[in-house]
Short mmCIF file of C-alpha atoms and ligand atoms in Angstrom, two decimals:
data_model
loop_
_atom_site.label_atom_id
_atom_site.label_comp_id
_atom_site.label_asym_id
_atom_site.label_seq_id
_atom_site.Cartn_x
_atom_site.Cartn_y
_atom_site.Cartn_z
CA MET W 8 -71.78 15.53 -16.33
CA LYS W 9 -72.93 12.64 -18.47
CA HIS W 10 -75.87 14.31 -20.16
CA ASP W 11 -75.65 18.02 -21.02
CA THR W 12 -79.34 18.89 -21.00
CA ALA W 13 -79.85 17.28 -17.58
CA SER W 14 -77.46 19.56 -15.73
CA ARG W 15 -80.05 22.28 -15.23
CA PHE W 16 -82.14 19.92 -13.10
CA LEU W 17 -79.25 18.85 -10.84
CA ASP W 18 -78.23 20.33 -7.50
CA ILE W 19 -74.91 18.74 -6.64
CA ALA W 20 -73.80 19.43 -3.05
CA PRO W 21 -70.59 21.54 -3.02
CA GLU W 22 -68.47 18.87 -1.32
CA VAL W 23 -69.67 16.19 -3.75
CA GLN W 24 -69.05 18.47 -6.73
CA ALA W 25 -65.55 19.41 -5.56
CA THR W 26 -64.67 15.75 -5.01
CA LEU W 27 -65.95 14.72 -8.44
CA VAL W 28 -64.05 17.53 -10.16
CA ALA W 29 -60.87 16.46 -8.34
CA GLY W 30 -61.38 12.84 -9.42
CA GLY W 31 -62.00 11.71 -5.84
CA ALA W 32 -64.15 8.91 -4.48
CA VAL W 33 -67.92 9.46 -4.15
CA VAL W 34 -70.57 6.91 -3.17
CA ALA W 35 -74.23 7.43 -4.10
CA LEU W 36 -76.90 6.40 -1.58
CA GLU W 37 -80.61 5.94 -2.22
CA SER W 38 -83.55 7.51 -0.39
CA THR W 39 -86.45 5.06 -0.83
CA ILE W 40 -84.92 3.07 1.98
CA ILE W 41 -85.42 6.22 4.13
CA THR W 42 -88.99 7.04 3.12
CA HIS W 43 -90.47 3.63 2.28
CA GLY W 44 -87.98 1.07 3.61
CA MET W 45 -87.57 1.84 7.31
CA PRO W 46 -89.65 3.39 10.10
CA HIS W 47 -88.83 6.73 11.73
CA PRO W 48 -86.53 7.45 13.55
CA GLN W 49 -84.32 4.49 12.53
CA ASN W 50 -84.53 5.65 8.91
CA VAL W 51 -82.80 9.00 9.53
CA ALA W 52 -80.36 7.58 12.07
CA THR W 53 -79.36 4.85 9.60
CA ALA W 54 -78.98 7.30 6.72
CA ARG W 55 -76.58 9.35 8.86
CA GLU W 56 -74.61 6.32 10.04
CA VAL W 57 -74.30 5.08 6.47
CA GLU W 58 -72.88 8.44 5.40
CA THR W 59 -70.37 8.23 8.26
CA VAL W 60 -69.31 4.73 7.23
CA VAL W 61 -68.68 5.98 3.68
CA ARG W 62 -66.46 8.77 5.07
CA GLU W 63 -64.58 6.40 7.40
CA ASN W 64 -63.70 4.37 4.33
CA GLY W 65 -62.29 7.31 2.42
CA ALA W 66 -65.14 8.46 0.18
CA VAL W 67 -67.71 11.26 0.14
CA PRO W 68 -71.39 10.23 0.48
CA ALA W 69 -74.08 11.59 -1.84
CA THR W 70 -77.58 10.69 -0.72
CA ILE W 71 -79.93 11.25 -3.65
CA ALA W 72 -83.57 12.44 -3.61
CA ILE W 73 -85.88 14.75 -5.56
CA ILE W 74 -86.97 17.87 -3.66
CA GLU W 75 -89.49 20.16 -5.32
CA GLY W 76 -88.47 18.74 -8.66
CA ARG W 77 -84.73 19.26 -8.19
CA LEU W 78 -82.40 16.25 -8.49
CA LYS W 79 -80.46 16.55 -5.21
CA ILE W 80 -77.07 14.85 -5.32
CA GLY W 81 -76.06 15.00 -1.65
CA LEU W 82 -78.54 16.12 1.01
CA SER W 83 -77.95 18.60 3.81
CA ASP W 84 -78.65 17.57 7.42
CA ALA W 85 -81.87 19.57 7.36
CA GLU W 86 -83.01 17.92 4.11
CA LEU W 87 -82.28 14.46 5.50
CA ASP W 88 -84.26 15.22 8.68
CA TRP W 89 -87.16 16.56 6.68
CA LEU W 90 -87.20 13.51 4.39
CA GLY W 91 -87.40 11.20 7.42
CA THR W 92 -90.97 12.24 8.23
CA ALA W 93 -92.10 14.02 5.06
CA LYS W 94 -95.57 13.15 3.80
CA ASP W 95 -96.54 12.61 0.19
CA VAL W 96 -93.06 11.66 -1.01
CA MET W 97 -93.29 9.66 -4.23
CA LYS W 98 -91.40 6.39 -4.61
CA LEU W 99 -89.57 7.08 -7.85
CA SER W 100 -88.32 4.61 -10.37
CA ARG W 101 -87.25 5.35 -13.98
CA ALA W 102 -90.87 5.69 -15.09
CA ASP W 103 -91.76 8.34 -12.51
CA LEU W 104 -88.64 10.50 -12.56
CA PRO W 105 -89.57 12.97 -15.34
CA TYR W 106 -93.05 13.43 -13.85
CA ALA W 107 -91.60 14.27 -10.42
CA VAL W 108 -89.21 16.79 -11.96
CA ALA W 109 -91.75 18.41 -14.29
CA SER W 110 -94.40 18.63 -11.54
CA ARG W 111 -91.92 19.90 -8.91
CA ARG W 112 -92.75 16.98 -6.64
CA ASN W 113 -90.82 15.43 -3.76
CA GLY W 114 -89.61 11.94 -4.38
CA ALA W 115 -87.38 9.24 -2.97
CA THR W 116 -85.23 7.39 -5.46
CA THR W 117 -85.26 3.61 -5.74
CA VAL W 118 -82.21 1.71 -6.92
CA ALA W 119 -83.17 2.35 -10.56
CA ALA W 120 -83.73 6.10 -10.12
CA THR W 121 -80.65 6.50 -7.91
CA MET W 122 -78.52 4.84 -10.61
CA ILE W 123 -79.88 7.29 -13.19
CA CYS W 124 -79.20 10.34 -11.00
CA ALA W 125 -75.76 9.08 -9.93
CA HIS W 126 -74.77 8.57 -13.54
CA LEU W 127 -76.00 12.05 -14.52
CA ALA W 128 -73.76 13.45 -11.80
CA GLY W 129 -70.77 11.31 -12.81
CA ILE W 130 -70.84 8.96 -9.78
CA ARG W 131 -69.81 5.37 -10.51
CA VAL W 132 -70.52 3.52 -7.25
CA PHE W 133 -73.74 3.18 -5.27
CA ALA W 134 -74.52 1.35 -2.02
CA THR W 135 -77.98 0.07 -1.08
CA GLY W 136 -79.53 -2.70 1.01
CA GLY W 137 -81.08 -5.12 -1.42
CA ILE W 138 -82.11 -4.53 -5.01
CA GLY W 139 -85.63 -5.06 -6.29
CA GLY W 140 -86.08 -8.17 -8.42
CA VAL W 141 -88.51 -10.67 -9.83
CA HIS W 142 -91.40 -11.12 -7.39
CA GLN W 143 -92.85 -14.44 -6.32
CA GLY W 144 -95.94 -15.11 -8.43
CA VAL W 145 -94.48 -13.28 -11.42
CA GLU W 146 -96.32 -15.70 -13.73
CA ALA W 147 -99.56 -13.97 -12.72
CA THR W 148 -98.41 -10.44 -11.86
CA MET W 149 -95.48 -9.75 -14.23
CA ASP W 150 -93.97 -7.83 -11.28
CA ILE W 151 -90.30 -7.42 -12.14
CA SER W 152 -88.52 -4.49 -10.52
CA ALA W 153 -87.24 -1.80 -12.89
CA ASP W 154 -84.00 -2.06 -10.90
CA LEU W 155 -83.02 -5.06 -13.02
CA ASP W 156 -83.35 -3.34 -16.39
CA GLU W 157 -81.56 -0.30 -15.00
CA LEU W 158 -78.60 -2.49 -14.10
CA ALA W 159 -78.57 -3.60 -17.73
CA ARG W 160 -78.36 -0.08 -19.15
CA THR W 161 -76.78 2.39 -16.69
CA PRO W 162 -73.05 2.16 -15.90
CA VAL W 163 -73.08 2.33 -12.10
CA ALA W 164 -71.75 -0.39 -9.77
CA VAL W 165 -74.39 -1.32 -7.20
CA ILE W 166 -73.28 -2.86 -3.90
CA CYS W 167 -76.10 -4.82 -2.24
CA ALA W 168 -76.60 -7.76 0.12
CA GLY W 169 -78.20 -9.78 -2.68
CA ALA W 170 -81.89 -9.58 -3.39
CA LYS W 171 -84.47 -9.64 -0.62
CA ALA W 172 -85.59 -13.18 0.11
CA ILE W 173 -89.18 -11.98 -0.36
CA LEU W 174 -88.41 -12.22 -4.09
CA ASP W 175 -88.07 -15.11 -6.49
CA LEU W 176 -84.28 -15.37 -6.30
CA PRO W 177 -83.66 -17.97 -9.04
CA ARG W 178 -85.70 -15.95 -11.54
CA THR W 179 -84.00 -12.73 -10.42
CA LEU W 180 -80.60 -14.22 -11.25
CA GLU W 181 -81.87 -15.65 -14.55
CA TYR W 182 -83.21 -12.26 -15.55
CA LEU W 183 -79.95 -10.49 -14.72
CA GLU W 184 -78.07 -13.02 -16.82
CA THR W 185 -80.46 -12.54 -19.75
CA ARG W 186 -79.98 -8.78 -19.55
CA GLY W 187 -76.20 -9.13 -19.47
CA VAL W 188 -75.53 -7.87 -15.96
CA PRO W 189 -72.36 -9.18 -14.29
CA VAL W 190 -73.32 -10.40 -10.81
CA VAL W 191 -70.29 -10.66 -8.56
CA GLY W 192 -70.19 -12.35 -5.17
CA TYR W 193 -67.82 -10.52 -2.85
CA ARG W 194 -65.80 -13.20 -1.04
CA THR W 195 -68.64 -15.68 -1.52
CA ASP W 196 -69.71 -18.41 -3.94
CA ARG W 197 -73.36 -18.18 -2.92
CA PHE W 198 -75.88 -15.53 -3.82
CA PRO W 199 -76.75 -13.87 -0.49
CA ALA W 200 -80.43 -13.44 0.38
CA PHE W 201 -80.40 -10.08 2.18
CA TRP W 202 -81.11 -11.15 5.79
CA SER W 203 -79.15 -14.37 5.23
CA ARG W 204 -75.56 -14.79 4.08
CA THR W 205 -76.35 -17.60 1.69
CA SER W 206 -79.05 -19.13 -0.44
CA GLU W 207 -79.20 -22.38 -2.38
CA LEU W 208 -78.03 -20.40 -5.41
CA PHE W 209 -74.50 -20.00 -6.66
CA VAL W 210 -73.41 -16.52 -7.58
CA PRO W 211 -72.30 -16.37 -11.24
CA LEU W 212 -68.94 -14.63 -10.61
CA ARG W 213 -66.69 -14.14 -7.60
CA LEU W 214 -64.08 -11.50 -6.67
CA ASP W 215 -62.26 -11.08 -3.38
CA SER W 216 -61.00 -7.49 -3.30
CA PRO W 217 -62.14 -3.95 -4.13
CA ASP W 218 -59.18 -3.64 -6.53
CA ALA W 219 -60.32 -6.70 -8.47
CA MET W 220 -63.82 -5.24 -8.75
CA ALA W 221 -62.42 -1.90 -9.91
CA ASP W 222 -60.45 -3.78 -12.55
CA LEU W 223 -63.60 -5.55 -13.75
CA ILE W 224 -65.46 -2.23 -14.02
CA ARG W 225 -62.63 -0.55 -15.94
CA THR W 226 -62.31 -3.54 -18.27
CA LYS W 227 -66.04 -3.56 -18.93
CA GLU W 228 -65.93 0.13 -19.81
CA ALA W 229 -62.87 -0.34 -22.03
CA LEU W 230 -64.69 -3.09 -23.92
CA GLY W 231 -67.54 -0.69 -24.61
CA LEU W 232 -70.05 -2.82 -22.73
CA ASP W 233 -72.79 -0.66 -21.27
CA GLY W 234 -74.77 -1.22 -18.09
CA GLY W 235 -73.80 -1.68 -14.48
CA VAL W 236 -72.29 -4.33 -12.27
CA LEU W 237 -74.08 -5.89 -9.32
CA VAL W 238 -71.92 -6.74 -6.31
CA ALA W 239 -73.51 -9.09 -3.77
CA ASN W 240 -71.96 -8.60 -0.34
CA PRO W 241 -73.25 -10.95 2.39
CA VAL W 242 -74.52 -9.45 5.66
CA PRO W 243 -71.93 -9.87 8.48
CA SER W 244 -72.47 -13.19 10.34
CA ALA W 245 -73.15 -11.45 13.65
CA HIS W 246 -76.29 -9.86 12.16
CA GLU W 247 -77.51 -12.68 9.97
CA ILE W 248 -80.94 -14.27 10.27
CA PRO W 249 -80.63 -17.78 8.82
CA ALA W 250 -82.75 -18.46 5.73
CA ASP W 251 -84.85 -21.25 7.24
CA GLU W 252 -85.76 -18.99 10.16
CA MET W 253 -86.73 -16.12 7.84
CA LYS W 254 -88.72 -18.35 5.50
CA THR W 255 -91.73 -18.76 7.83
CA PHE W 256 -92.01 -15.00 8.25
CA ILE W 257 -91.56 -14.35 4.53
CA ASP W 258 -94.19 -16.89 3.48
CA ALA W 259 -96.66 -15.29 5.90
CA ALA W 260 -95.82 -11.78 4.67
CA VAL W 261 -96.23 -12.73 1.01
CA ALA W 262 -99.58 -14.44 1.77
CA GLU W 263 -100.75 -11.39 3.72
CA ALA W 264 -99.85 -9.03 0.84
CA LYS W 265 -101.79 -11.23 -1.55
CA ALA W 266 -104.81 -11.47 0.75
CA ARG W 267 -104.91 -7.69 1.13
CA GLY W 268 -104.54 -7.11 -2.60
CA VAL W 269 -101.29 -5.15 -2.24
CA VAL W 270 -99.86 -4.57 -5.73
CA GLY W 271 -97.29 -2.56 -7.67
CA LYS W 272 -95.00 -0.15 -5.88
CA ALA W 273 -96.63 -0.86 -2.54
CA VAL W 274 -95.51 -4.50 -2.44
CA THR W 275 -91.90 -4.08 -1.27
CA PRO W 276 -92.65 -1.48 1.46
CA PHE W 277 -95.57 -3.61 2.69
CA LEU W 278 -93.49 -6.78 2.95
CA LEU W 279 -90.60 -5.01 4.69
CA SER W 280 -92.75 -3.35 7.36
CA HIS W 281 -94.74 -6.55 7.89
CA LEU W 282 -91.47 -8.41 8.50
CA PHE W 283 -90.13 -5.74 10.89
CA GLU W 284 -93.28 -6.24 12.98
CA LYS W 285 -93.35 -10.02 12.88
CA THR W 286 -89.66 -10.40 13.74
CA ALA W 287 -89.99 -7.82 16.53
CA GLY W 288 -87.48 -5.52 14.90
CA ARG W 289 -84.86 -8.18 14.27
CA SER W 290 -85.16 -7.92 10.50
CA LEU W 291 -84.75 -4.13 10.79
CA ALA W 292 -81.52 -4.51 12.82
CA THR W 293 -80.21 -6.87 10.13
CA ASN W 294 -81.28 -4.46 7.39
CA ILE W 295 -79.38 -1.60 9.07
CA ALA W 296 -76.25 -3.72 9.55
CA LEU W 297 -76.16 -4.87 5.93
CA VAL W 298 -76.59 -1.37 4.50
CA LYS W 299 -73.63 -0.15 6.56
CA ASN W 300 -71.57 -3.13 5.48
CA ASN W 301 -72.39 -2.34 1.84
CA ALA W 302 -71.51 1.34 2.31
CA ALA W 303 -68.04 0.39 3.57
CA LEU W 304 -67.35 -1.85 0.58
CA ALA W 305 -68.76 0.72 -1.85
CA ALA W 306 -66.42 3.37 -0.46
CA GLN W 307 -63.43 1.03 -0.78
CA LEU W 308 -64.41 0.30 -4.38
CA ALA W 309 -64.85 4.01 -5.16
CA VAL W 310 -61.37 4.65 -3.74
CA SER W 311 -59.92 1.81 -5.85
CA LEU W 312 -61.52 3.32 -8.94
CA THR W 313 -59.69 6.61 -8.40
CA ARG W 314 -56.30 4.87 -8.68
N1 LIG K 13 -83.23 -2.05 0.03
C1 LIG K 13 -83.63 -1.93 1.33
N2 LIG K 13 -84.84 -1.32 1.57
C2 LIG K 13 -85.61 -0.81 0.56
C3 LIG K 13 -85.17 -0.93 -0.80
C4 LIG K 13 -83.98 -1.58 -1.00
O1 LIG K 13 -82.92 -2.37 2.24
O2 LIG K 13 -86.66 -0.23 0.83
C5 LIG K 13 -85.99 -0.33 -1.94
C6 LIG K 13 -85.02 0.09 -3.05
O3 LIG K 13 -85.22 1.46 -3.29
C7 LIG K 13 -85.43 -0.73 -4.25
C8 LIG K 13 -86.90 -0.88 -4.02
O4 LIG K 13 -85.12 -0.11 -5.47
O5 LIG K 13 -86.94 -1.18 -2.60
C9 LIG K 13 -87.50 -1.94 -4.89
O6 LIG K 13 -88.85 -1.64 -5.10
P1 LIG K 13 -89.68 -2.39 -6.25
O7 LIG K 13 -89.66 -3.83 -5.84
O8 LIG K 13 -91.05 -1.78 -6.18
O9 LIG K 13 -88.99 -2.12 -7.56
MN1 LIG K 14 -92.62 -3.95 -8.66
#
């Protein structure tokens, strides 16, 4: 437990707890992707498959959510099913977490909130789809995801497929550099753009094995440098949608969000569901494939970290 006074708010699933106590490998998984990122029933099916992938790669999955104000580290089957269709579930980032706990609310954790909860439970590795970042039009909106600042302060390694191409990717990378977050391309020199394996951007650092990433994380800790590490793992080629093909859909989705006055927390869910519709489900299939791919790598990294 990383913060003594927080323990009374945590419900760590018995298997997760036993594995942590034994020094075994655990991978945290987020829940906003379930409640706000994918439609039912693919959301629940994917969450289950992702947990299976983590197990197949030698680690124990811990899907994180807030249920009636309790920080759940590892969900039961029944809880996962319920979350898949639950109404009035808050999308929780750092700013909303204490409110949800104090008011006994239900909430899904974003990358930022999942990192916080994982760290409180002593989990060092977390797999997601794509992190939030700097939004297009930031000059006017100042919309920068709290995920980026969380990466700068909370020591959890986040495995993603880059940042969603709906974002301003160059500014997202600049911001991460400013905030001192190591951004590592896994077996790639290019920063992946979620649905696409590459972008025009180079990734700042590159490593080619889970052991090398574990070594980086241990070294960072030993140097007393706080904050996390972002690992960018390109979607498998078989499931990729090339960037130029995605661009038309993305431009339309961003324009539609602007025209409808969608702001704040609603932006990312709006853009994702708009894209699922316009690509006739193709972007959803890619999203599912990349999350599973990230879960496998996260489990391998968690196993490396136990050695
Ligand atoms: N990755 C996905 N689908 C998602 C998200 C990530 O494949 O829905 C969620 C994550 O929870 C991330 C959030 O933290 O989108 C970013 O939201 P915002 O831009 O409002 O910070
Ligand atoms: Mn935002």
